Coordinates of C-alpha atoms in Angstrom, one line a residue:
Chain A
X55 CA -0.1 0.1 -0.1
X56 CA 1.2 3.3 -1.1
X57 CA 2.1 5.9 1.9
X58 CA -0.5 8.7 3.0
X59 CA 2.2 11.0 4.2
X60 CA 5.8 11.6 3.1
X61 CA 9.4 13.6 4.4
X62 CA 11.0 14.9 2.4
X63 CA 14.4 16.8 1.5
X64 CA 13.5 20.5 -0.6
X65 CA 17.0 21.7 -1.8
X66 CA 18.6 25.3 -1.7
X67 CA 19.2 26.2 -5.0
X68 CA 21.4 29.0 -6.8
X69 CA 19.5 31.0 -9.3
X70 CA 21.5 33.6 -11.6
X71 CA 24.4 31.6 -12.2
X72 CA 26.6 34.7 -13.5
X73 CA 26.6 34.7 -17.2
X74 CA 23.0 32.7 -16.6
X75 CA 21.3 35.3 -15.2
X76 CA 17.6 34.7 -15.3
X77 CA 18.1 30.9 -17.3
X78 CA 20.9 28.9 -15.3
X79 CA 20.1 27.4 -11.7
X80 CA 21.6 24.4 -9.5
X81 CA 20.6 22.3 -6.5
X82 CA 22.6 21.9 -3.8
X83 CA 22.7 19.1 -1.9
X84 CA 23.4 19.5 1.9
X85 CA 21.2 22.9 2.4
X86 CA 17.4 22.3 2.5
X87 CA 14.5 22.8 4.4
X88 CA 12.4 19.3 5.5
X89 CA 8.6 19.0 4.9
X90 CA 6.0 16.5 5.9
X91 CA 3.3 16.4 2.9
X92 CA 0.2 14.3 4.9
X93 CA -3.0 12.7 2.6
X94 CA -6.5 13.4 3.8
X95 CA -9.8 13.2 2.9
X96 CA -10.6 17.0 3.5
X97 CA -10.4 18.1 0.8
X98 CA -8.0 21.7 0.4
X99 CA -4.3 23.1 1.7
X100 CA -3.7 23.2 5.5
X101 CA -0.5 24.5 6.5
X102 CA -0.2 22.3 10.1
X103 CA 3.4 23.0 11.0
X104 CA 5.7 25.9 10.3
X105 CA 9.1 25.8 11.5
X106 CA 12.5 27.8 11.1
X107 CA 11.2 30.8 9.9
X108 CA 8.3 33.4 10.9
X109 CA 5.9 33.1 7.9
X110 CA 2.2 32.9 7.4
X111 CA 0.6 29.8 7.4
X112 CA -3.0 30.9 5.5
X113 CA -2.7 28.3 2.8
X114 CA -2.7 31.9 0.0
X115 CA -0.4 33.8 1.7
X116 CA 2.2 30.6 1.8
X117 CA 3.4 29.7 -1.1
X118 CA 3.8 25.8 -0.8
X119 CA -0.2 26.5 0.2
X120 CA -0.4 28.6 -3.4
X121 CA 1.9 25.9 -5.1
X122 CA -0.5 22.7 -3.7
X123 CA -3.7 24.4 -4.5
X124 CA -2.5 25.1 -8.0
X125 CA -1.6 21.5 -8.4
X126 CA -4.6 20.1 -6.6
X127 CA -6.9 22.9 -9.7
X128 CA -5.3 20.9 -12.1
X129 CA -6.8 17.5 -10.8
X130 CA -9.2 15.5 -10.5
X131 CA -8.2 14.2 -7.5
X132 CA -10.6 13.8 -4.0
X133 CA -8.2 14.5 -1.3
X134 CA -6.4 17.1 0.3
X135 CA -3.3 17.9 1.8
X136 CA -1.6 18.9 5.5
X137 CA 2.0 20.5 5.0
X138 CA 4.0 20.7 7.8
X139 CA 7.6 23.0 7.0
X140 CA 10.8 22.7 8.6
X141 CA 12.4 25.4 7.4
X142 CA 16.7 25.9 7.1
X143 CA 16.3 28.1 4.6
X144 CA 16.2 31.7 5.3
X145 CA 13.6 33.6 3.7
X146 CA 15.4 36.2 1.7
X147 CA 18.8 35.2 1.8
X148 CA 18.6 34.2 -1.8
X149 CA 19.0 30.9 -2.6
X150 CA 15.7 29.5 -3.2
X151 CA 13.8 29.3 -0.3
X152 CA 10.6 29.8 -1.1
X153 CA 11.1 27.7 -4.1
X154 CA 12.0 24.7 -1.8
X155 CA 8.4 25.0 0.0
X156 CA 7.2 25.5 -3.7
X157 CA 8.7 22.8 -5.0
X158 CA 8.2 20.1 -1.3
X159 CA 4.7 20.7 -1.4
X160 CA 3.8 20.4 -5.4
X161 CA 6.4 17.4 -5.6
X162 CA 5.3 15.3 -2.2
X163 CA 1.4 15.4 -3.4
X164 CA 2.3 14.8 -6.5
X165 CA 3.9 11.0 -5.2
X166 CA 1.4 10.5 -2.7
X167 CA -1.2 11.2 -6.0
X168 CA 0.5 8.2 -7.5
X169 CA 2.5 10.9 -10.2
X170 CA 0.2 11.9 -12.1
X171 CA 2.0 15.3 -13.5
X172 CA 5.1 15.4 -15.1
X173 CA 8.5 17.4 -13.6
X174 CA 7.5 20.2 -16.1
X175 CA 4.1 20.1 -14.8
X176 CA 5.5 20.5 -11.2
X177 CA 7.8 23.6 -12.2
X178 CA 4.6 25.4 -13.4
X179 CA 2.5 24.8 -10.3
X180 CA 5.6 25.6 -8.1
X181 CA 6.1 28.8 -10.2
X182 CA 2.6 30.0 -8.3
X183 CA 4.4 30.6 -5.1
X184 CA 7.4 32.3 -6.7
X185 CA 4.7 34.4 -8.3
X186 CA 2.9 35.0 -4.3
X187 CA 6.5 35.7 -3.4
X188 CA 8.0 37.8 -5.0
X189 CA 5.4 39.4 -7.8
X190 CA 7.3 37.5 -10.8
X191 CA 6.9 33.5 -11.6
X192 CA 10.0 32.9 -12.3
X193 CA 11.8 29.1 -13.1
X194 CA 14.8 29.7 -12.4
X195 CA 14.9 28.1 -8.8
X196 CA 12.1 25.4 -8.5
X197 CA 13.6 24.0 -12.2
X198 CA 16.5 22.9 -10.4
X199 CA 14.8 22.0 -7.3
X200 CA 12.7 19.5 -9.1
X201 CA 14.9 18.4 -11.8
X202 CA 18.2 18.5 -9.3
X203 CA 21.6 19.2 -11.3
X204 CA 21.8 22.5 -13.5
X205 CA 18.7 23.6 -15.1
X206 CA 18.2 25.2 -18.2
X207 CA 15.1 28.1 -18.3
X208 CA 15.5 28.2 -22.4
X209 CA 12.3 29.7 -22.6
X210 CA 9.0 30.7 -20.7
X211 CA 6.7 30.8 -23.6
X212 CA 6.4 28.0 -24.2
X213 CA 8.1 27.0 -20.4
X214 CA 10.8 25.2 -21.7
X215 CA 12.9 23.5 -19.0
X216 CA 16.8 21.8 -20.0
X217 CA 18.6 19.9 -17.3
X218 CA 22.2 19.7 -17.4
X219 CA 24.5 17.8 -16.1
X220 CA 26.6 18.4 -13.5
X221 CA 30.1 17.3 -13.2
X222 CA 31.1 14.5 -10.5
X223 CA 33.7 17.3 -8.5
X224 CA 31.9 20.0 -8.2
X225 CA 31.0 21.7 -5.0
X226 CA 29.6 24.7 -4.2
X227 CA 30.3 27.6 -0.8
X228 CA 28.0 29.7 -0.2
X229 CA 27.6 33.1 1.9
X230 CA 24.9 34.4 3.2
X231 CA 25.8 38.0 5.0
X232 CA 23.1 39.2 7.3
X233 CA 21.7 42.1 5.6
X234 CA 18.4 42.5 3.9
X235 CA 18.6 43.3 0.3
X236 CA 15.3 43.9 -0.8
X237 CA 14.2 41.7 -3.9
X238 CA 12.4 45.3 -5.3
X239 CA 15.6 46.8 -4.7
X240 CA 17.4 44.7 -6.7
X241 CA 15.3 44.8 -9.2
X242 CA 14.7 48.3 -10.0
X243 CA 18.7 49.2 -10.1
X244 CA 18.7 46.6 -12.8
X245 CA 19.1 48.5 -16.6
X246 CA 16.1 47.7 -19.3
X247 CA 19.0 47.8 -21.9
X248 CA 22.6 46.4 -22.5
X249 CA 25.0 47.0 -24.8
X250 CA 24.8 44.6 -27.4
X251 CA 28.7 43.9 -26.9
X252 CA 28.3 42.8 -23.5
X253 CA 25.3 40.8 -24.3
X254 CA 27.7 38.9 -26.8
X255 CA 30.1 38.2 -23.6
X256 CA 27.2 36.7 -22.2
X257 CA 25.6 34.1 -24.7
X258 CA 29.2 33.6 -25.4
X259 CA 29.7 32.4 -21.7
X260 CA 26.7 31.0 -21.4
X261 CA 27.3 28.8 -24.7
X262 CA 30.7 28.0 -22.7
X263 CA 29.8 27.1 -19.4
X264 CA 26.8 24.5 -20.6
X265 CA 29.6 23.1 -22.6
X266 CA 32.3 22.8 -20.3
X267 CA 29.4 20.8 -17.8
X268 CA 29.1 18.6 -20.3
X269 CA 32.6 17.9 -21.0
X270 CA 33.7 18.1 -17.2
X271 CA 36.0 20.6 -18.5
X272 CA 36.3 23.1 -14.6
X273 CA 38.5 24.5 -16.2
X274 CA 36.3 26.3 -19.3
X275 CA 33.7 26.4 -16.4
X276 CA 35.7 28.8 -14.5
X277 CA 36.2 30.8 -17.8
X278 CA 32.9 31.0 -18.2
X279 CA 31.5 32.2 -14.8
X280 CA 31.7 35.5 -16.1
X281 CA 29.0 38.2 -15.8
X282 CA 29.8 41.6 -17.2
X283 CA 25.8 43.0 -17.4
X284 CA 24.4 42.3 -13.9
X285 CA 27.0 41.9 -11.1
X286 CA 28.4 44.7 -12.1
X287 CA 25.5 47.1 -10.9
X288 CA 23.7 44.3 -8.3
X289 CA 27.2 43.7 -6.4
X290 CA 27.1 47.9 -5.2
X291 CA 24.0 46.7 -2.7
X292 CA 26.4 43.8 -1.3
X293 CA 29.2 44.7 1.1
X294 CA 32.3 43.5 0.4
X295 CA 30.8 41.7 -2.7
X296 CA 34.3 42.6 -4.7
X297 CA 36.4 41.7 -1.7
X298 CA 34.8 38.2 -1.2
X299 CA 34.8 37.4 -5.0
X300 CA 38.7 38.1 -5.1
X301 CA 39.6 36.4 -1.8
X302 CA 37.5 33.2 -3.1
X303 CA 39.2 33.4 -6.6
X304 CA 42.6 33.6 -4.6
X305 CA 41.6 30.1 -2.6
X306 CA 40.9 28.3 -6.0
X307 CA 37.6 28.8 -7.0
X308 CA 36.9 28.0 -9.9
X309 CA 34.6 31.6 -10.0
X310 CA 32.1 33.8 -7.8
X311 CA 29.2 35.5 -8.2
X312 CA 25.8 36.6 -6.8
X313 CA 23.3 34.5 -5.8
X314 CA 19.8 34.8 -7.3
X315 CA 19.3 38.5 -6.2
X316 CA 22.1 38.4 -3.0
X317 CA 22.9 38.7 -0.4
X318 CA 24.0 35.7 -0.7
X319 CA 27.3 35.1 -2.3
X320 CA 28.5 31.8 -4.0
X321 CA 31.7 30.5 -5.6
X322 CA 31.9 27.3 -7.4
X323 CA 35.0 24.9 -6.5
X324 CA 36.8 21.4 -8.1
X325 CA 36.6 19.6 -4.9
X326 CA 35.0 20.0 -1.6
X327 CA 38.8 20.9 0.0
X328 CA 38.5 23.8 -2.2
X329 CA 35.3 24.8 -1.4
X330 CA 35.8 24.5 2.0
X331 CA 39.1 26.8 2.3
X332 CA 36.6 29.0 -0.3
X333 CA 34.8 29.2 2.7
X334 CA 37.1 29.7 5.4
X335 CA 38.4 32.8 3.0
X336 CA 34.7 34.4 2.6
X337 CA 34.3 33.9 6.0
X338 CA 37.4 36.0 6.9
X339 CA 36.2 39.1 4.8
X340 CA 33.2 39.6 6.8
X341 CA 34.6 38.6 10.0
X342 CA 37.2 41.4 9.4
X343 CA 34.4 44.1 9.0
X344 CA 32.5 42.7 12.0
X345 CA 29.0 41.6 9.8
X346 CA 27.5 38.3 10.8
X347 CA 27.2 35.7 7.8
X348 CA 25.9 32.0 7.3
X349 CA 27.8 29.7 5.2
X350 CA 27.4 26.5 3.9
X351 CA 29.4 24.0 1.3
X352 CA 27.5 21.8 -0.7
X353 CA 28.3 19.1 -3.6
X354 CA 26.1 19.9 -6.5
X355 CA 23.3 17.8 -6.0
X356 CA 22.1 16.0 -9.0
X357 CA 18.3 14.1 -8.4
X358 CA 16.4 17.4 -6.7
X359 CA 14.3 16.5 -3.8
X360 CA 14.2 13.4 -2.1
X361 CA 12.5 11.0 0.0
X362 CA 13.9 10.8 3.7
X363 CA 13.9 7.8 5.9
Chain B
X132 CA 60.0 12.3 -47.3
X133 CA 57.7 15.5 -46.8
X134 CA 55.7 16.7 -49.8
X135 CA 56.7 20.3 -50.2
X136 CA 52.9 20.5 -51.9
X137 CA 50.1 20.1 -50.8
X138 CA 46.1 20.5 -52.4
X139 CA 44.0 21.4 -50.1
X140 CA 39.6 21.9 -49.3
X141 CA 38.9 24.8 -47.8
X142 CA 35.5 24.7 -46.2
X143 CA 33.0 27.4 -46.1
X144 CA 30.9 28.2 -43.6
X145 CA 28.7 29.5 -41.8
X146 CA 29.0 32.3 -39.1
X147 CA 26.7 34.5 -36.7
X148 CA 24.5 30.7 -35.9
X149 CA 21.1 32.6 -34.9
X150 CA 21.4 33.2 -31.1
X151 CA 24.8 32.5 -31.7
X152 CA 25.6 35.7 -33.2
X153 CA 29.4 37.3 -32.9
X154 CA 30.1 33.8 -31.5
X155 CA 28.7 30.3 -33.2
X156 CA 29.9 29.1 -36.7
X157 CA 29.6 25.5 -38.1
X158 CA 32.1 24.4 -41.2
X159 CA 30.4 22.2 -44.3
X160 CA 31.3 19.4 -46.2
X161 CA 30.7 19.6 -49.7
X162 CA 30.5 23.6 -50.1
X163 CA 34.6 25.0 -50.5
X164 CA 37.2 26.4 -52.0
X165 CA 40.7 24.1 -53.1
X166 CA 44.2 25.5 -52.7
X167 CA 47.7 24.4 -54.0
X168 CA 49.8 25.5 -51.6
X169 CA 53.8 24.7 -52.2
X170 CA 57.0 25.6 -49.8
X171 CA 59.7 27.2 -51.8
X172 CA 63.5 28.2 -50.4
X173 CA 62.1 31.9 -51.8
X174 CA 61.2 33.2 -48.8
X175 CA 57.6 35.4 -48.1
X176 CA 54.3 34.4 -49.9
X177 CA 53.2 35.0 -53.6
X178 CA 49.6 34.0 -55.0
X179 CA 50.8 32.4 -58.4
X180 CA 47.0 31.8 -59.2
X181 CA 43.8 32.2 -58.5
X182 CA 40.8 31.4 -60.1
X183 CA 36.8 31.4 -59.6
X184 CA 36.9 35.2 -58.4
X185 CA 38.4 38.2 -59.2
X186 CA 40.3 39.0 -56.3
X187 CA 43.5 40.4 -56.0
X188 CA 46.4 38.8 -56.3
X189 CA 49.3 41.5 -54.9
X190 CA 50.1 39.3 -51.5
X191 CA 49.1 42.2 -48.9
X192 CA 46.1 42.6 -50.5
X193 CA 45.3 38.9 -50.6
X194 CA 43.3 37.4 -47.7
X195 CA 45.7 33.9 -47.6
X196 CA 48.9 36.4 -48.6
X197 CA 48.2 38.7 -45.4
X198 CA 47.3 35.7 -43.0
X199 CA 50.5 33.6 -44.3
X200 CA 52.4 36.5 -43.9
X201 CA 51.2 36.6 -40.0
X202 CA 52.1 32.6 -40.1
X203 CA 55.5 33.6 -40.6
X204 CA 56.0 36.8 -38.8
X205 CA 55.9 34.2 -36.3
X206 CA 57.3 31.9 -37.4
X207 CA 61.6 31.0 -38.1
X208 CA 61.1 29.3 -41.7
X209 CA 63.8 29.9 -43.6
X210 CA 61.3 29.2 -46.7
X211 CA 58.8 31.0 -48.4
X212 CA 55.3 30.0 -49.9
X213 CA 53.4 29.7 -53.4
X214 CA 49.9 30.0 -53.3
X215 CA 47.2 28.7 -55.6
X216 CA 43.3 29.5 -55.2
X217 CA 41.0 27.7 -56.6
X218 CA 37.8 29.7 -55.6
X219 CA 34.2 28.0 -55.6
X220 CA 32.3 30.2 -52.7
X221 CA 31.7 34.0 -54.1
X222 CA 33.0 37.1 -52.2
X223 CA 30.4 38.8 -50.3
X224 CA 27.9 35.4 -50.2
X225 CA 27.7 35.4 -46.6
X226 CA 29.4 31.7 -46.4
X227 CA 33.0 32.6 -45.2
X228 CA 34.5 33.3 -48.8
X229 CA 37.6 34.8 -47.3
X230 CA 37.9 32.5 -44.3
X231 CA 38.4 29.6 -46.2
X232 CA 41.3 31.8 -47.9
X233 CA 42.9 32.7 -44.8
X234 CA 42.6 29.7 -43.2
X235 CA 43.2 27.1 -46.2
X236 CA 46.6 29.4 -46.3
X237 CA 47.5 29.2 -42.9
X238 CA 46.4 25.7 -42.3
X239 CA 48.5 24.5 -45.5
X240 CA 51.9 26.3 -44.7
X241 CA 52.0 24.7 -41.0
X242 CA 51.3 21.6 -42.9
X243 CA 54.4 21.8 -44.4
X244 CA 56.5 22.9 -41.9
X245 CA 55.9 20.2 -40.0
X246 CA 53.1 21.6 -37.4
X247 CA 55.1 23.8 -35.7
X248 CA 51.2 25.9 -34.7
X249 CA 48.2 24.7 -32.7
X250 CA 44.8 25.4 -34.3
X251 CA 44.2 28.2 -32.0
X252 CA 47.3 29.7 -33.2
X253 CA 46.3 29.4 -37.1
X254 CA 43.2 30.8 -36.1
X255 CA 45.0 34.1 -34.8
X256 CA 46.8 33.9 -38.1
X257 CA 43.8 33.7 -40.0
X258 CA 42.2 36.2 -38.9
X259 CA 44.4 38.8 -39.7
X260 CA 43.1 37.8 -43.5
X261 CA 39.6 38.4 -41.7
X262 CA 41.3 42.3 -40.5
X263 CA 41.7 42.8 -44.4
X264 CA 38.8 41.5 -45.6
X265 CA 36.1 43.6 -43.4
X266 CA 38.5 45.3 -41.2
X267 CA 37.2 43.4 -38.2
X268 CA 39.3 40.2 -37.3
X269 CA 36.3 38.4 -36.2
X270 CA 37.2 34.3 -35.5
X271 CA 33.5 33.4 -36.3
X272 CA 34.2 31.7 -39.3
X273 CA 38.1 30.8 -39.5
X274 CA 37.7 28.6 -36.5
X275 CA 35.0 26.3 -37.8
X276 CA 36.9 25.8 -40.3
X277 CA 39.9 25.1 -39.0
X278 CA 38.3 22.7 -36.1
X279 CA 35.4 21.6 -38.2
X280 CA 31.9 20.9 -37.2
X281 CA 30.2 24.1 -34.8
X282 CA 32.8 26.4 -32.8
X283 CA 31.9 29.2 -29.9
X284 CA 34.2 32.0 -29.9
X285 CA 33.8 32.7 -26.1
X286 CA 35.8 35.5 -25.4
X287 CA 38.5 37.0 -27.9
X288 CA 40.6 38.2 -24.7
X289 CA 42.1 36.2 -24.3
X290 CA 41.2 34.1 -27.7
X291 CA 38.7 31.2 -26.2
X292 CA 37.5 28.4 -28.9
X293 CA 35.4 26.1 -28.1
X294 CA 34.6 23.1 -30.9
X295 CA 31.4 21.4 -30.2
X296 CA 30.4 18.3 -31.7
X297 CA 27.7 18.2 -34.2
X298 CA 25.4 15.2 -34.5
X299 CA 25.9 12.9 -37.3
X300 CA 22.2 13.7 -38.5
X301 CA 22.7 17.2 -39.2
X302 CA 22.4 18.8 -42.6
X303 CA 22.9 22.1 -43.9
X304 CA 20.9 23.7 -46.6
X305 CA 22.6 27.2 -47.7
X306 CA 20.9 29.9 -50.5
X307 CA 22.5 32.3 -52.1
X308 CA 20.4 34.8 -53.9
X309 CA 22.5 37.2 -56.7
X310 CA 22.4 40.6 -54.7
X311 CA 24.7 42.1 -53.0
X312 CA 24.7 43.2 -49.4
X313 CA 27.5 45.5 -48.5
X314 CA 29.0 44.1 -44.9
X315 CA 29.3 47.8 -43.9
X316 CA 25.7 48.3 -44.5
X317 CA 24.4 45.0 -42.7
X318 CA 26.7 46.2 -39.9
X319 CA 25.6 49.9 -39.9
X320 CA 21.4 48.8 -39.0
X321 CA 23.0 47.0 -36.0
X322 CA 21.3 48.6 -32.7
X323 CA 24.6 49.5 -30.2
X324 CA 21.9 48.7 -27.3
X325 CA 19.5 45.8 -27.2
X326 CA 16.8 45.3 -24.2
X327 CA 18.2 42.9 -21.5
X328 CA 14.9 40.8 -22.3
X329 CA 15.8 40.4 -25.5
X330 CA 19.3 39.1 -23.9
X331 CA 17.9 36.5 -21.7
X332 CA 16.0 34.8 -24.6
X333 CA 19.2 35.1 -26.2
X334 CA 21.6 33.4 -23.8
X335 CA 18.8 30.9 -23.0
X336 CA 18.9 29.7 -26.6
X337 CA 22.5 29.5 -27.1
X338 CA 22.8 27.4 -24.0
X339 CA 19.6 25.6 -25.5
X340 CA 21.3 25.2 -28.9
X341 CA 25.2 24.0 -27.0
X342 CA 23.2 21.3 -24.9
X343 CA 21.0 20.1 -28.0
X344 CA 24.5 19.7 -30.2
X345 CA 26.1 17.9 -27.5
X346 CA 23.0 15.2 -26.4
X347 CA 22.2 14.8 -30.6
X348 CA 18.4 15.9 -29.9
X349 CA 17.0 18.0 -33.0
X350 CA 14.4 19.0 -31.4
X351 CA 16.1 21.5 -28.7
X352 CA 18.2 22.3 -31.6
X353 CA 15.8 23.5 -33.4
X354 CA 13.4 25.1 -30.6
X355 CA 17.0 27.0 -29.8
X356 CA 17.5 28.3 -33.2
X357 CA 15.9 31.4 -32.4
X358 CA 17.1 34.9 -32.9
X359 CA 15.7 37.8 -30.9
X360 CA 17.7 40.5 -31.9
X361 CA 19.9 41.1 -34.8
X362 CA 17.9 38.1 -37.5
X363 CA 15.0 41.3 -36.8
X364 CA 17.0 44.0 -38.4
X365 CA 19.4 42.4 -40.9
X366 CA 16.7 40.2 -42.4
X367 CA 14.9 43.9 -44.2
X368 CA 18.3 44.0 -46.3
X369 CA 17.3 40.2 -47.7
X370 CA 14.3 40.5 -50.4
X371 CA 12.1 38.0 -49.4
X372 CA 13.7 36.4 -46.3
X373 CA 10.5 35.9 -43.9
X374 CA 8.8 33.8 -47.0
X375 CA 12.2 31.6 -47.4
X376 CA 12.6 30.9 -43.8
X377 CA 8.6 30.1 -43.3
X378 CA 9.1 28.0 -46.8
X379 CA 11.7 26.2 -45.2
X380 CA 10.6 25.3 -41.6
X381 CA 7.2 24.3 -43.5
X382 CA 9.3 21.5 -45.1
X383 CA 10.5 20.3 -42.4
X384 CA 13.8 21.7 -41.2
X385 CA 14.7 22.6 -37.4
X386 CA 15.4 26.3 -38.1
X387 CA 16.7 29.1 -40.7
X388 CA 18.7 31.9 -40.4
X389 CA 21.2 34.4 -42.3
X390 CA 24.2 33.2 -42.7
X391 CA 27.4 35.7 -41.7
X392 CA 25.8 39.0 -42.7
X393 CA 24.2 37.7 -45.6
X394 CA 22.9 37.9 -47.9
X395 CA 23.0 34.1 -47.9
X396 CA 20.0 32.5 -45.7
X397 CA 20.7 29.2 -44.5
X398 CA 18.6 26.4 -42.6
X399 CA 19.4 23.3 -41.0
X400 CA 17.8 19.8 -40.9
X401 CA 17.9 16.6 -39.8
X402 CA 18.8 13.9 -42.6
X403 CA 19.9 14.5 -46.3
X404 CA 16.2 13.8 -47.1
X405 CA 15.0 17.0 -45.5
X406 CA 17.7 19.2 -46.5
X407 CA 17.1 18.3 -50.2
X408 CA 13.6 19.1 -49.6
X409 CA 14.1 22.6 -47.9
X410 CA 16.1 23.3 -50.9
X411 CA 13.4 23.0 -53.2
X412 CA 10.8 25.3 -51.2
X413 CA 13.7 27.8 -51.1
X414 CA 14.4 28.0 -54.5
X415 CA 10.7 28.1 -55.5
X416 CA 10.5 31.5 -53.6
X417 CA 13.2 33.4 -55.6
X418 CA 11.9 31.5 -58.4
X419 CA 8.9 33.5 -58.2
X420 CA 9.9 36.1 -57.7
X421 CA 12.6 36.3 -60.3
X422 CA 15.4 36.7 -58.4
X423 CA 18.8 34.2 -59.4
X424 CA 20.0 32.2 -56.7
X425 CA 22.9 29.6 -55.9
X426 CA 21.7 26.6 -53.7
X427 CA 23.8 23.8 -51.7
X428 CA 23.1 21.1 -49.6
X429 CA 25.9 20.2 -46.9
X430 CA 26.7 17.6 -43.9
X431 CA 28.4 19.5 -41.2
X432 CA 32.2 19.3 -41.5
X433 CA 33.0 17.9 -38.4
X434 CA 36.8 18.2 -39.3
X435 CA 37.6 21.5 -41.3
X436 CA 40.1 21.6 -44.0
X437 CA 41.2 18.6 -45.4
X438 CA 43.9 16.9 -47.7
X439 CA 42.7 16.2 -51.0
X440 CA 43.8 12.6 -53.2

């Protein structure tokens, strides 16, 4: 008999990976939330527990609730669902906190309903959670959380998501300085226009990054982790960004950039040992100026959300 | 004993492949020039024969001469070279006529000197020919001619060229309407700025195209062959572009766009049979309006320049 309840791990994700602004994201393996989702005879969605973050529990104000309702509306299910959310990812940290909850809800519901929906359909439901969280139904965090590894959002209309393999030895370091950057602010300072010249550099690097991921060419991945368009603008909202980045590179990181819309900063490295050295060098920068931080080192998660126990 | 003379085939190339403006090019297999290159005790470069096109034979005014001199300047060779050029690719057609001559010269010289230079060094020498031809030392035709297959020019400073594999069943159709489009004109009408929104679409498609080439995913290749930036502007210089494109797609092409800076139009198809059907539909458009054309159907060339006989 299928269980009526599952406990899952929902990974944190890095979106806007350098050159891949708005299109490339990646899932982490050892940073994420836990959720328990239970199938009930009572219809609808109820958030019955929410620990770790101060977030609304009303279904229509909670990203997991809204994403879950989107799934239910497309389904002829006679069931409803209770959702418990145990947050480890801080809201506003820039590593996909809302995406973890949205995707966890719809992924677990799909499991408990015996998988009536494809992964791309789950992405669409989860995007409704993102719409609630940020006003924009973006897919660059929810896609890697659901597919695992790197994902490319090639197009929104129609939605076209390309999972891209992740080299075995790739590790991420993410540091979250404890300051608030409002997504609306980091959106507002973006320019509507860019030069064609910068655009060409950017799509050259996206091509290089994708090629490097397919061929396990760590050097190429590193050379391609450049962003001439968004990083120079948004990084001014993140204290000591340039210093953190230069220290990360000096410690052996392949590349370093802003995670999502910040304020977290990510670095990618070959091998865990280097990722940890990079972490130490990043910490040092914030210690020296007295800014609190959280830091994570994680393998790339190649399979996305998973069942615990 | 090494020969003192070789006869080679120099492929035509398609640059600016849709979303890959300025970065992605590909080599053709059955369209190209022939050259005979001879090592001599007399130093310097002499163009001793030039057939098929009305082009200057003076070394400093000929792209093969200039590219060859760039190689000689970096070499301590005691030899010189005589070059015979048999052009099949029309100058100004948009399928890499100058690149075929520049690359052929340096590739053959490198062979006859026992390969002192790497392929990337040959790209740099051949780019000097491109500088003579168009005023800009671009690499997006010379790179595929030398490496074969698809190539990505990830960056110019430093020059970083990534060869990308080509799916076995991929064929190109290229139609060259017999009208003149000056490169300077097609350059002039480009805008200096683009919207960030269009940029995002473009780099999403570049990522998709590269992923499709690595995974032999012909559908993905087709979906990614979009250009929201350059094609809408440059296509107005090419008569009946929209009609040729829509007929090509209707006949089964994966995608269709401007070859180089035009006026040639290329389509990519899965299998020769479809590429020939696409050719018929493209021809029909120009026949109906009374514009003369040349048309080519070719497998993708995966190895670049080759020795004949």
